[in-house]
Amino acid sequence: MKNLDGFFKPKSIAVIGASRTPGSLGKMFIESVVKYKYTGQLFPVNPKADQIDGIPCFPTIESLPDQIDLAVILVRKEYALPSLEACGQKGIKNVIVITAGFKEIGGEGIEREEQLKAIAKKYNQQIIGPNCMGLINSEEEFSLNASFSPTEPDSGSVAFISQSGALAVAILEFAKNLRLGFSIFVSMGNKADLKDIDFIEYVAGQDRTKVITLYQESIEDARNFLVKAKEISHQKPIIILKGGKSSAGQKAASSHTGALASSDSATQAMFDQSGVIRVKTIQELCEVSLAFSTQPVPGNDNICVITNAGGPGILATDAISENGLQMARLSENTIQQLKETMPEEASANNPIDMLASAGHEAYAKCTEIALQADNVGAVMVIIVPPPVDTTPRKVIETIAEARKVNPHKPVFFVVMAQHEHEGGELDLVTELSIPIFDYPESAAQAIAAMRKYDKWKRKKTGNIRKFKVDSVKVRTIVDRLKNEKREHLFDEEVREVLMAYGFPTPRFTVAKSAVEAIEFFRKLNSPVVLKIESPKILHKSDTGGVKVNLTSEEEVESAFSEILSNARKVVSDEEIKGVMVQEMIKGGREVALGMFQDPNYGPMIMFGLGGIFVEIFKDIIFRIAPISDVEAQEMIESIKGYAILAGARGEQAVDFDIIVETMLRLSQLITDFEEIIEMDINPLLTSPVAENTKAVDARIRIKL
Ligand code: ADP
Ligand code: MG
């Protein structure tokens, strides 16, 4: 873990490029630092000024006193590197490079960024930026605003790490309106040196930071990010707003999996596997953070809504179910207690409609009763102003007092339709550490995010099982392909790989003549499937190369000649290796397994329903390999077609254990051999009987 105290808790800061010119960056920067009441020493560097706003200036970096904790470079791009070099010689180890004109402009900028990295390496410096907006530490002891943010964030427990400076401004502004407070803010810019995970690790170790939020566009060292984010998510929630698309996965026509993966598949897998909470908008980022930073996580999905108007109660009910939560069912006893505190016309059924006449005492009493109900995980209190004879502020204050009986259950406030919150109730967000939302939808969304996080945290990690396999055999095959500069394994090589790694495969032979095919059929004494065997034919059924459920010698014979004559229409005789005769798997439901290499995350595993379900409905899911047994099971359960496998309409469920095992074997194979860049098992025929589950068709491609 990197020590970033020099950035966030510096005792002294040199500002290279400080200026007296009103409106210039160099002037604005000094003003920000002064205005936020920085507690350390400030050393502006400017050859032409002897002081800026009364602070003495230094003409050069060399002339600065020794032992400066942090330098901020905001000179023109031509001077940025010499300044960094001079900082290095002066022994300054932490540098924020605000200056733009690096990698982001392409061309010479890329070269300049490489030089920047080289200088930093030479002097063992840590760099934030270049092309960034700086940072803020709201901790009173330091009160550091080393940024250009026009909004000074309130102090609080949310750390905010942003790749884009401009977007950060928007987020800080939005957060201010919600009264969401920040522990630190940092704008990372081009991330030439310090990156997302460095900041995440740093704030994870801070007591003041309870929630970690990010705006992220690109991800570096994605695997490392996944591992560390997963670890940290167990301690503190990480919330990410992801901007832009990650580079698309490789799309080879020969592979279903590669072609099916969208540019977001890997990113989504990363979020799901690491427990990181993904939000889609700035608003959601702020609101979910507000919920996490002020309330305990609800212990279950059952929400109780208390309102003084019917309409919002109905909207809340809708939002709760749309977000995968439930309206809590209240017991007779709870309902009775509620009735005793409310007028007769009021409704004691969830949503509890206290009617417009409800005062703060009644609100508090009802909230207290709801919080005491065992099955209620959280209470959403909706106030539609103006409440009669009271104010939203008074209602919230009274509830906050009353809920002390049950501080472990969260309460979410919604104050609706009151323009600008004139009653000053928003100040209570900070004073009482409670969340106030404008709409029930926002509250429901935030609660749902908390519940999802809680479920992830409680989940078993599972095992990454290791099977006894013949990896030497696969190594030989892979090396052979590399030597021959051949990308695709021949069918027989694919079968060897499958067998070496213990995949369940059907009995088969490759017949050169109809007589051989019939002989195998006789020996097997059960229905067979015939398939063309040719390295030139990848999609066998498309060219009439597959005949299933052949039950007699006559059928086998005519299928054999039909397949051959179909094949001869598209390939020459030398390209036909024979016809495969395979045991027919009866009554199976088809699933597809696959893998491809994501440029950021490496090998990814896919699971989905086979056949047209894969191609048309894209009912598939991806995970970053290796996967655990729990993750494999989760993948299976997460697709829409799961119900089909689990036995819809009285059908028997398929055997899931063997599917999980097959997925784990695939996971092991592709982690053992990074040369495998695409693989499909389509279909894996599944069945209620484990022994009847077989990989009947597969393809493998390697990287040369
Ligand atoms: P391709 O994908 O190249 O067209 P497959 O070997 O996948 O060829 O066969 C096409 C379809 O035929 C499969 O999706 C499956 O429905 C069926 N099939 C293939 N082999 C068998 C088998 N051994 N038992 C039952 N059905 C099979
Ligand atoms: Mg197939």
XYZ file of C-alpha atoms and ligand atoms in Angstrom:
732
model
C 0.000 0.000 0.000
C 1.264 3.448 -0.860
C 1.581 6.123 1.787
C -0.257 9.175 0.499
C -0.104 11.246 3.681
C 2.313 13.577 1.925
C -0.499 14.523 -0.441
C -3.421 14.691 1.933
C -1.701 15.779 5.129
C 1.218 17.936 4.004
C 2.789 20.317 6.483
C 4.148 22.393 3.610
C 3.207 22.917 -0.018
C 5.192 24.516 -2.833
C 3.038 25.944 -5.612
C 5.050 25.990 -8.838
C 3.424 28.501 -11.141
C 1.655 30.583 -8.489
C 0.567 33.875 -9.927
C -0.685 37.366 -9.100
C -2.723 37.684 -12.280
C -6.421 37.713 -11.373
C -8.323 34.847 -12.973
C -5.188 32.823 -13.741
C -4.906 29.226 -12.539
C -1.886 30.124 -10.450
C -3.856 32.820 -8.634
C -7.053 30.811 -8.219
C -5.123 27.958 -6.737
C -3.526 30.096 -4.031
C -6.929 31.614 -3.285
C -8.515 28.168 -2.854
C -5.863 27.056 -0.418
C -6.123 30.235 1.620
C -9.918 30.353 1.589
C -10.258 26.767 2.874
C -7.919 27.768 5.752
C -5.051 25.394 5.123
C -3.181 24.875 8.380
C 0.309 24.234 6.968
C 2.847 26.426 5.228
C 2.444 27.634 1.669
C 5.390 28.435 -0.584
C 4.448 30.057 -3.884
C 7.139 29.854 -6.562
C 7.229 32.648 -9.129
C 10.368 34.329 -10.521
C 8.625 37.655 -11.062
C 6.711 38.176 -7.821
C 8.012 38.699 -4.316
C 4.627 38.003 -2.731
C 1.137 36.809 -3.690
C -1.760 37.897 -1.479
C 0.791 38.694 1.191
C 2.464 35.298 1.061
C 6.193 35.564 0.329
C 7.253 34.061 -3.012
C 10.339 32.097 -4.005
C 11.950 32.811 -7.369
C 12.933 29.198 -8.115
C 12.389 25.680 -6.870
C 16.066 25.527 -5.847
C 15.600 28.540 -3.581
C 12.809 26.839 -1.584
C 13.441 25.652 1.955
C 14.249 21.968 2.351
C 11.845 19.229 3.416
C 8.740 20.323 1.563
C 6.019 17.645 1.687
C 4.123 18.419 -1.497
C 4.642 20.329 -4.719
C 1.829 21.389 -7.018
C 2.844 22.059 -10.611
C 0.581 24.304 -12.650
C 3.021 25.897 -15.075
C 2.620 25.775 -18.884
C 3.207 22.348 -20.372
C 6.647 23.267 -21.732
C 7.877 23.962 -18.197
C 6.169 21.078 -16.437
C 8.946 18.519 -16.856
C 11.838 20.832 -15.896
C 9.812 21.798 -12.812
C 9.276 18.152 -11.915
C 12.990 17.509 -12.367
C 13.843 20.465 -10.122
C 11.405 19.166 -7.491
C 13.178 15.836 -7.703
C 16.542 17.458 -7.112
C 15.106 19.372 -4.209
C 13.987 16.088 -2.684
C 10.240 16.711 -3.014
C 8.638 13.256 -3.183
C 4.969 14.059 -3.684
C 3.878 16.071 -6.685
C 0.480 16.979 -8.100
C 0.800 17.825 -11.790
C -2.202 19.944 -12.691
C -0.733 20.965 -16.043
C -2.494 19.474 -19.079
C -1.050 18.603 -22.497
C 0.080 15.039 -21.848
C -1.294 11.681 -22.964
C -4.775 13.144 -23.387
C -3.702 15.220 -26.408
C -1.959 12.299 -28.147
C 1.192 12.747 -30.263
C 3.899 14.702 -28.435
C 1.741 14.552 -25.299
C 2.235 10.791 -25.075
C 5.976 11.267 -25.249
C 5.829 14.005 -22.599
C 3.941 11.690 -20.263
C 6.558 8.976 -20.727
C 9.248 11.482 -19.807
C 7.266 12.511 -16.767
C 7.140 8.898 -15.635
C 10.871 8.534 -16.178
C 11.658 11.596 -14.054
C 9.329 10.398 -11.291
C 11.047 7.045 -11.324
C 14.506 8.579 -11.217
C 13.696 10.630 -8.119
C 11.361 8.112 -6.560
C 8.480 10.574 -6.643
C 4.766 9.835 -6.341
C 2.652 11.742 -8.839
C -1.028 12.662 -9.003
C -2.056 13.652 -12.540
C -0.992 15.091 -14.905
C -4.032 16.863 -16.301
C -5.898 16.812 -13.024
C -7.790 19.147 -10.753
C -6.023 18.488 -7.472
C -7.355 17.298 -4.151
C -9.208 18.247 -0.996
C -8.841 16.999 2.552
C -11.692 18.268 4.708
C -10.078 17.092 7.938
C -9.981 20.118 10.214
C -6.416 19.528 11.255
C -5.320 20.141 7.647
C -8.222 21.860 5.861
C -6.582 21.457 2.522
C -8.234 22.536 -0.692
C -5.528 22.063 -3.289
C -7.984 22.077 -6.169
C -9.944 24.241 -8.546
C -13.292 23.004 -7.438
C -15.621 26.005 -7.353
C -17.662 24.100 -4.750
C -16.102 23.541 -1.369
C -17.477 20.230 -0.187
C -18.857 19.803 3.313
C -16.826 17.669 5.640
C -18.092 14.123 6.000
C -17.273 10.458 5.680
C -17.375 9.862 1.918
C -14.137 9.683 -0.063
C -14.507 10.662 -3.689
C -11.921 9.675 -6.291
C -12.515 11.011 -9.788
C -10.905 10.413 -13.131
C -12.525 13.469 -14.671
C -12.123 16.889 -13.150
C -15.150 18.387 -14.855
C -17.439 15.607 -13.744
C -16.093 15.890 -10.234
C -17.249 19.500 -10.157
C -20.762 18.389 -11.081
C -20.751 15.683 -8.436
C -19.445 17.949 -5.682
C -22.145 20.452 -6.586
C -24.922 17.856 -6.541
C -23.608 16.453 -3.277
C -23.671 19.882 -1.704
C -27.406 20.130 -2.359
C -27.951 16.801 -0.630
C -25.641 17.846 2.214
C -23.445 14.878 1.457
C -20.095 15.428 3.167
C -16.666 14.287 1.992
C -13.577 13.114 3.841
C -11.317 13.565 0.846
C -11.672 14.349 -2.806
C -9.024 13.664 -5.415
C -8.954 14.165 -9.158
C -6.647 11.576 -10.722
C -6.247 13.005 -14.231
C -4.199 10.798 -16.537
C -3.104 8.446 -13.752
C 0.500 8.416 -14.958
C 1.568 7.120 -11.565
C -1.031 6.944 -8.772
C -4.202 5.127 -9.749
C -7.659 4.267 -8.488
C -6.545 1.358 -6.366
C -3.798 3.374 -4.645
C -6.346 5.907 -3.459
C -8.914 3.266 -2.586
C -6.395 1.435 -0.421
C -5.373 4.663 1.239
C -8.870 5.770 2.203
C -9.848 2.229 3.158
C -7.349 2.571 5.979
C -8.791 5.870 7.229
C -11.218 5.876 10.136
C -12.890 9.007 8.803
C -13.830 7.426 5.513
C -16.869 5.162 5.707
C -17.815 5.080 2.040
C -15.535 5.059 -1.005
C -16.870 6.514 -4.251
C -15.319 6.715 -7.693
C -15.955 8.156 -11.067
C -13.956 5.864 -13.345
C -13.407 5.794 -17.098
C -10.489 3.478 -17.632
C -9.069 0.752 -15.488
C -5.426 -0.192 -15.240
C -4.120 -3.506 -13.977
C -7.686 -4.748 -13.873
C -6.969 -8.091 -12.220
C -5.178 -6.444 -9.325
C -8.046 -4.003 -9.036
C -10.528 -6.866 -8.825
C -8.610 -8.689 -6.109
C -8.067 -5.622 -3.948
C -11.497 -4.094 -4.460
C -13.022 -7.399 -3.392
C -10.984 -7.399 -0.213
C -11.787 -3.785 0.637
C -15.491 -4.160 -0.199
C -15.743 -6.501 2.765
C -14.825 -3.602 5.045
C -16.272 -0.540 3.343
C -18.675 -0.058 0.475
C -17.087 1.014 -2.806
C -19.479 2.807 -5.156
C -18.500 3.403 -8.773
C -19.983 5.472 -11.552
C -18.410 4.067 -14.698
C -18.106 6.366 -17.675
C -17.271 5.315 -21.229
C -17.037 1.845 -22.647
C -14.137 -0.444 -22.031
C -12.468 -1.637 -25.205
C -14.528 -4.344 -26.809
C -13.586 -7.946 -26.394
C -11.969 -9.724 -29.306
C -14.582 -10.720 -31.785
C -13.708 -13.680 -33.886
C -16.317 -15.056 -36.214
C -15.426 -18.578 -35.225
C -16.371 -18.095 -31.614
C -19.786 -17.631 -30.153
C -18.479 -16.451 -26.844
C -16.188 -13.771 -28.222
C -18.901 -12.435 -30.478
C -21.493 -12.470 -27.736
C -19.452 -10.542 -25.211
C -20.346 -6.878 -25.140
C -17.881 -4.206 -24.199
C -19.554 -4.110 -20.814
C -19.483 -7.849 -20.036
C -16.159 -7.790 -18.252
C -16.895 -4.576 -16.411
C -20.175 -5.926 -15.124
C -18.473 -9.149 -14.073
C -15.901 -7.126 -12.161
C -18.649 -5.270 -10.286
C -20.532 -8.457 -9.477
C -17.473 -10.370 -8.373
C -15.856 -7.656 -6.276
C -18.968 -6.468 -4.443
C -18.435 -2.982 -5.855
C -21.741 -1.126 -6.119
C -22.386 0.160 -9.592
C -24.449 3.314 -10.052
C -25.637 4.759 -13.339
C -25.980 8.490 -12.653
C -24.428 11.295 -10.640
C -27.633 11.535 -8.664
C -27.568 7.869 -7.786
C -23.900 8.068 -6.812
C -24.644 10.832 -4.342
C -27.874 9.388 -2.982
C -26.513 5.899 -2.464
C -23.462 7.400 -0.749
C -25.721 9.444 1.493
C -27.591 6.321 2.544
C -24.428 4.335 3.264
C -22.716 7.157 5.091
C -25.593 7.887 7.451
C -27.518 4.663 8.035
C -26.816 1.102 9.054
C -27.489 -1.443 6.313
C -31.054 -2.818 6.492
C -31.076 -6.360 7.834
C -33.692 -7.589 5.372
C -35.655 -6.594 2.278
C -38.885 -5.666 4.081
C -39.608 -1.973 4.066
C -42.257 -0.145 6.025
C -43.530 3.131 4.554
C -45.053 5.844 6.715
C -46.650 8.795 4.944
C -49.089 11.656 5.397
C -50.464 11.359 1.839
C -51.732 8.426 -0.213
C -50.156 9.101 -3.615
C -46.533 9.145 -2.491
C -47.196 6.013 -0.474
C -48.303 4.258 -3.658
C -45.286 5.519 -5.578
C -43.066 4.293 -2.767
C -44.731 0.879 -2.902
C -44.070 0.670 -6.645
C -40.466 1.801 -6.283
C -39.849 -0.698 -3.522
C -40.984 -3.643 -5.613
C -39.269 -2.371 -8.753
C -36.008 -2.309 -6.854
C -36.377 -5.912 -5.767
C -37.458 -5.060 -2.226
C -40.725 -5.850 -0.479
C -43.366 -4.052 1.512
C -43.119 -5.447 5.029
C -46.143 -7.451 6.157
C -47.130 -6.063 9.523
C -48.393 -8.321 12.265
C -51.858 -7.931 13.808
C -50.196 -6.674 16.929
C -48.250 -3.975 15.097
C -51.330 -2.912 13.168
C -53.286 -2.672 16.407
C -50.637 -0.474 17.997
C -50.595 1.762 14.945
C -54.353 2.108 14.943
C -54.264 3.335 18.498
C -52.012 6.251 17.532
C -53.860 7.344 14.424
C -57.281 8.725 13.515
C -59.884 6.147 12.578
C -59.844 6.967 8.845
C -56.068 6.427 8.636
C -54.683 3.216 7.169
C -52.545 1.063 9.428
C -51.598 -1.286 6.620
C -48.232 -0.776 5.001
C -47.946 1.860 3.444
C -49.157 3.441 6.642
C -51.147 6.500 5.608
C -51.478 8.755 8.636
C -53.434 11.332 6.596
C -52.657 15.024 6.172
C -53.514 15.844 9.756
C -50.580 13.848 11.156
C -48.408 15.805 13.559
C -44.802 15.174 14.563
C -45.773 13.210 17.668
C -47.884 10.799 15.642
C -45.110 10.415 13.050
C -42.596 9.603 15.746
C -44.899 7.147 17.485
C -45.674 5.275 14.266
C -41.994 5.153 13.292
C -41.144 3.753 16.680
C -43.785 1.046 16.360
C -42.611 0.161 12.850
C -38.978 -0.024 13.948
C -39.936 -2.439 16.683
C -41.657 -4.835 14.303
C -39.366 -7.836 13.889
C -39.658 -8.337 10.181
C -39.191 -4.662 9.222
C -35.706 -4.083 7.782
C -36.016 -0.346 7.210
C -38.529 2.464 7.541
C -39.175 5.048 4.859
C -40.808 8.169 6.257
C -42.486 10.362 3.668
C -43.437 13.902 4.534
C -45.537 15.869 2.078
C -45.383 19.478 3.221
C -46.862 21.353 4.736
C -47.735 18.942 7.510
C -50.539 20.317 9.688
C -49.442 22.249 12.785
C -45.810 21.247 12.417
C -42.803 21.425 10.046
C -40.767 18.753 8.264
C -37.877 19.781 10.475
C -39.873 19.194 13.638
C -41.135 15.835 12.332
C -37.623 14.637 11.547
C -36.201 15.860 14.850
C -38.927 14.116 16.821
C -38.441 10.883 14.889
C -34.674 11.048 15.341
C -35.246 11.285 19.071
C -37.757 8.448 19.079
C -35.632 6.093 17.006
C -32.964 6.046 19.655
C -34.860 3.000 20.920
C -33.728 1.170 17.834
C -30.584 2.728 16.384
C -29.627 -0.423 14.470
C -32.459 -0.125 12.017
C -32.205 2.482 9.292
C -34.723 5.259 8.640
C -34.860 7.042 5.291
C -36.653 10.364 4.988
C -38.394 11.667 1.929
C -39.486 15.301 2.006
C -41.521 15.869 -1.134
C -42.628 18.822 -3.156
C -41.114 21.432 -0.973
C -39.172 23.828 -3.066
C -35.726 24.576 -1.720
C -36.487 23.033 1.650
C -37.244 26.407 3.239
C -37.790 24.909 6.647
C -34.068 24.236 6.977
C -34.630 20.508 7.440
C -31.751 19.708 5.088
C -29.347 20.929 7.737
C -30.477 17.943 9.770
C -28.678 15.663 7.322
C -25.404 16.793 8.847
C -26.650 17.583 12.333
C -28.332 14.237 12.916
C -26.575 12.150 10.292
C -29.749 11.135 8.497
C -30.524 10.913 4.768
C -33.232 13.077 3.229
C -34.369 12.354 -0.315
C -36.648 14.301 -2.614
C -38.514 11.267 -3.919
C -39.417 7.774 -2.710
C -37.815 6.303 -5.857
C -34.427 7.664 -4.797
C -34.800 6.274 -1.306
C -35.860 2.861 -2.617
C -32.920 2.738 -4.998
C -30.481 3.574 -2.212
C -31.990 0.965 0.115
C -31.766 -1.635 -2.651
C -28.072 -0.847 -3.165
C -27.455 -1.351 0.536
C -29.293 -4.646 0.528
C -27.368 -5.906 -2.485
C -24.117 -5.012 -0.776
C -25.167 -6.730 2.432
C -26.078 -9.918 0.560
C -22.767 -9.888 -1.272
C -20.888 -9.483 2.000
C -22.680 -12.390 3.620
C -22.185 -14.675 0.674
C -19.971 -17.712 1.029
C -16.747 -17.327 -0.949
C -16.702 -20.930 -2.098
C -13.804 -22.982 -3.404
C -11.776 -22.806 -6.534
C -11.557 -26.544 -6.926
C -8.508 -28.165 -8.492
C -9.079 -31.389 -10.398
C -6.518 -34.008 -11.257
C -5.913 -33.426 -14.939
C -3.434 -34.318 -17.651
C -1.989 -30.895 -18.360
C 1.088 -32.371 -20.065
C -1.133 -33.720 -22.797
C -2.709 -30.308 -23.384
C 0.704 -28.643 -23.304
C 1.846 -30.968 -26.107
C -1.183 -30.110 -28.225
C -0.869 -26.369 -27.650
C 2.843 -26.425 -28.481
C 2.141 -28.413 -31.630
C -0.324 -25.785 -32.821
C 2.142 -23.026 -32.067
C 4.827 -24.823 -34.091
C 2.498 -25.372 -36.981
C 1.167 -21.816 -36.675
C -2.319 -23.201 -36.607
C -4.957 -21.341 -34.575
C -7.784 -23.860 -34.402
C -7.495 -27.270 -32.830
C -8.673 -30.153 -34.988
C -11.793 -31.901 -33.731
C -9.787 -34.840 -32.472
C -7.437 -32.515 -30.588
C -10.388 -30.765 -29.017
C -11.681 -34.130 -27.816
C -8.259 -34.988 -26.393
C -8.180 -31.720 -24.461
C -11.682 -32.298 -23.122
C -10.764 -35.780 -21.974
C -7.433 -34.687 -20.480
C -9.319 -32.218 -18.307
C -12.033 -34.664 -17.360
C -14.967 -33.044 -19.171
C -17.892 -35.426 -19.580
C -17.883 -36.517 -23.227
C -20.046 -38.967 -25.187
C -18.791 -42.219 -26.679
C -17.799 -41.824 -30.324
C -15.782 -43.027 -33.262
C -14.688 -41.398 -36.492
C -15.865 -43.596 -39.349
C -14.257 -43.636 -42.784
C -17.076 -45.665 -44.297
C -20.740 -46.413 -43.741
C -19.739 -49.943 -42.727
C -17.560 -48.596 -39.917
C -20.368 -46.295 -38.815
C -22.867 -49.143 -38.693
C -20.417 -51.329 -36.806
C -20.082 -48.702 -34.068
C -23.832 -48.227 -33.959
C -24.290 -51.980 -33.479
C -21.705 -52.105 -30.723
C -23.267 -49.144 -28.928
C -26.707 -50.636 -29.262
C -28.466 -47.277 -28.865
C -29.330 -44.276 -31.106
C -26.464 -42.254 -32.572
C -25.691 -38.883 -34.094
C -23.561 -38.496 -37.226
C -21.467 -35.377 -37.792
C -19.087 -34.310 -40.491
C -15.466 -34.241 -39.362
C -13.569 -31.562 -41.259
C -11.247 -28.820 -40.094
C -12.784 -26.558 -42.713
C -16.332 -26.846 -41.403
C -16.847 -24.963 -38.161
C -20.622 -24.823 -38.068
C -21.589 -28.342 -38.988
C -25.400 -28.123 -38.981
C -25.298 -25.084 -41.280
C -23.951 -27.258 -44.089
C -26.154 -30.279 -43.436
C -23.347 -31.965 -41.524
C -25.308 -33.220 -38.503
C -27.977 -35.960 -38.378
C -29.407 -36.762 -34.965
C -31.353 -39.623 -33.427
C -30.483 -42.363 -35.901
C -32.107 -45.536 -34.654
C -31.533 -48.143 -37.369
C -28.689 -49.372 -39.567
C -30.550 -48.051 -42.615
C -30.814 -44.625 -41.085
C -27.109 -44.622 -40.221
C -26.205 -45.670 -43.736
C -28.264 -43.044 -45.507
C -27.239 -40.308 -43.025
C -23.600 -41.187 -43.714
C -23.893 -40.683 -47.450
C -26.068 -37.616 -47.120
C -23.566 -35.918 -44.799
C -20.710 -36.733 -47.162
C -22.490 -35.416 -50.220
C -23.488 -32.236 -48.349
C -19.887 -31.723 -47.271
C -18.558 -32.232 -50.792
C -20.574 -29.208 -51.854
C -18.431 -26.954 -49.659
C -15.052 -28.637 -49.201
C -12.760 -30.921 -51.144
C -12.344 -34.647 -50.364
C -8.922 -34.141 -48.756
C -10.529 -31.761 -46.281
C -12.961 -34.395 -45.061
C -11.523 -36.588 -42.331
C -14.549 -38.842 -42.030
C -17.885 -38.848 -40.235
C -18.085 -38.900 -36.492
C -20.554 -41.309 -34.950
C -21.527 -40.144 -31.505
C -23.793 -41.558 -28.864
C -27.171 -39.770 -28.930
C -27.952 -37.990 -25.652
C -31.701 -38.197 -25.051
C -33.950 -35.555 -23.534
C -31.150 -33.201 -22.694
C -31.530 -29.492 -22.228
C -28.789 -27.579 -23.979
C -26.520 -25.132 -22.229
C -23.493 -23.328 -23.612
C -20.184 -22.753 -21.881
C -17.502 -20.588 -23.318
C -14.530 -18.395 -22.746
C -12.744 -15.485 -24.323
C -9.874 -13.218 -23.407
C -10.846 -9.730 -22.332
C -8.084 -7.216 -23.050
C -8.312 -5.855 -19.485
C -9.375 -8.784 -17.362
C -7.912 -11.789 -19.156
C -9.830 -15.083 -19.373
C -13.594 -14.745 -18.938
C -16.051 -17.609 -18.581
C -19.493 -17.584 -20.134
C -22.579 -19.560 -19.244
C -25.943 -19.509 -20.996
C -28.735 -21.609 -22.397
C -27.610 -23.292 -25.612
C -28.905 -23.160 -29.136
C -31.041 -20.209 -30.194
C -31.253 -18.939 -26.628
C -27.603 -17.970 -26.770
C -27.791 -16.381 -30.173
C -31.128 -14.601 -30.122
C -31.913 -13.845 -26.503
C -28.299 -13.454 -25.404
C -29.343 -14.926 -22.093
C -25.774 -15.284 -20.912
C -23.505 -14.285 -18.089
C -19.774 -13.699 -17.824
C -17.337 -14.047 -14.957
C -13.656 -13.378 -14.679
C -11.793 -16.686 -14.310
C -10.931 -18.516 -12.165
C -14.336 -18.982 -10.605
C -15.336 -20.733 -7.398
C -18.057 -23.354 -7.087
C -20.310 -20.757 -5.469
C -19.732 -18.380 -8.366
C -20.445 -21.108 -10.914
C -23.711 -21.955 -9.192
C -24.589 -18.254 -9.080
C -23.917 -17.886 -12.789
C -26.335 -20.698 -13.526
C -29.006 -19.218 -11.286
C -28.621 -15.715 -12.658
C -29.715 -16.354 -16.247
C -33.358 -15.908 -17.187
C -33.532 -19.445 -18.530
C -32.655 -20.862 -15.125
C -36.308 -21.763 -14.598
C -36.124 -24.030 -17.663
C -33.186 -25.917 -16.159
C -34.728 -25.989 -12.695
C -37.743 -27.772 -14.118
C -40.516 -25.494 -15.348
C -44.002 -26.969 -15.720
C -43.467 -30.135 -13.813
C -40.336 -31.206 -15.670
C -37.491 -32.628 -13.669
C -34.624 -30.310 -12.794
C -31.299 -31.048 -14.460
C -28.326 -32.134 -12.374
C -26.600 -28.869 -11.464
C -23.602 -30.333 -9.687
C -22.203 -31.786 -12.881
C -22.711 -28.466 -14.690
C -20.871 -26.645 -11.899
C -18.083 -29.218 -12.059
C -17.804 -28.811 -15.826
C -17.586 -25.038 -15.451
C -14.841 -25.396 -12.862
C -12.909 -27.726 -15.146
C -13.211 -25.140 -17.899
C -12.059 -22.467 -15.468
C -9.025 -24.584 -14.561
C -8.162 -25.296 -18.193
C -8.214 -21.681 -19.283
C -6.279 -20.472 -16.263
C -3.652 -23.166 -16.847
C -3.266 -22.264 -20.522
C -3.229 -18.572 -21.247
C -2.696 -19.463 -24.910
C -6.330 -20.519 -25.118
C -8.060 -17.376 -26.278
C -11.441 -18.740 -27.309
C -13.337 -21.810 -26.406
C -16.936 -22.924 -26.757
C -18.745 -25.937 -25.498
C -22.037 -25.666 -27.325
C -23.952 -27.564 -26.404
C -23.282 -29.180 -23.099
C -26.289 -31.465 -23.041
C -27.630 -31.534 -19.514
C -29.971 -33.984 -17.904
C -31.571 -34.840 -14.558
C -29.032 -37.675 -14.507
C -25.425 -36.593 -14.028
C -24.085 -39.457 -16.193
C -26.155 -38.272 -19.150
C -24.608 -34.806 -19.091
C -22.156 -34.547 -21.998
C -20.165 -31.964 -23.904
C -21.163 -32.982 -27.444
C -19.559 -30.156 -29.402
C -16.594 -27.906 -28.675
C -14.164 -25.564 -30.351
C -10.847 -24.188 -29.169
C -8.657 -21.461 -30.604
C -5.225 -20.537 -29.392
C -3.097 -17.449 -29.685
C -0.064 -17.921 -31.872
P -22.639 -27.546 -34.859
O -22.727 -26.632 -33.682
O -21.316 -27.488 -35.507
O -23.732 -27.319 -35.827
P -23.248 -29.715 -32.977
O -22.363 -30.855 -32.734
O -23.358 -28.737 -31.913
O -22.799 -29.039 -34.358
O -24.691 -30.282 -33.316
C -25.787 -29.475 -33.588
C -26.972 -29.808 -32.673
O -27.284 -31.168 -32.758
C -26.673 -29.599 -31.206
O -26.889 -28.278 -30.832
C -27.632 -30.572 -30.554
O -28.930 -30.009 -30.511
C -27.665 -31.716 -31.497
N -26.687 -32.741 -31.078
C -25.404 -32.829 -31.444
N -24.805 -33.892 -30.891
C -25.747 -34.529 -30.165
C -25.732 -35.695 -29.338
N -24.637 -36.441 -29.198
N -26.895 -36.039 -28.719
C -28.008 -35.289 -28.883
N -28.069 -34.183 -29.632
C -26.952 -33.786 -30.279
Mg -22.543 -26.743 -31.643
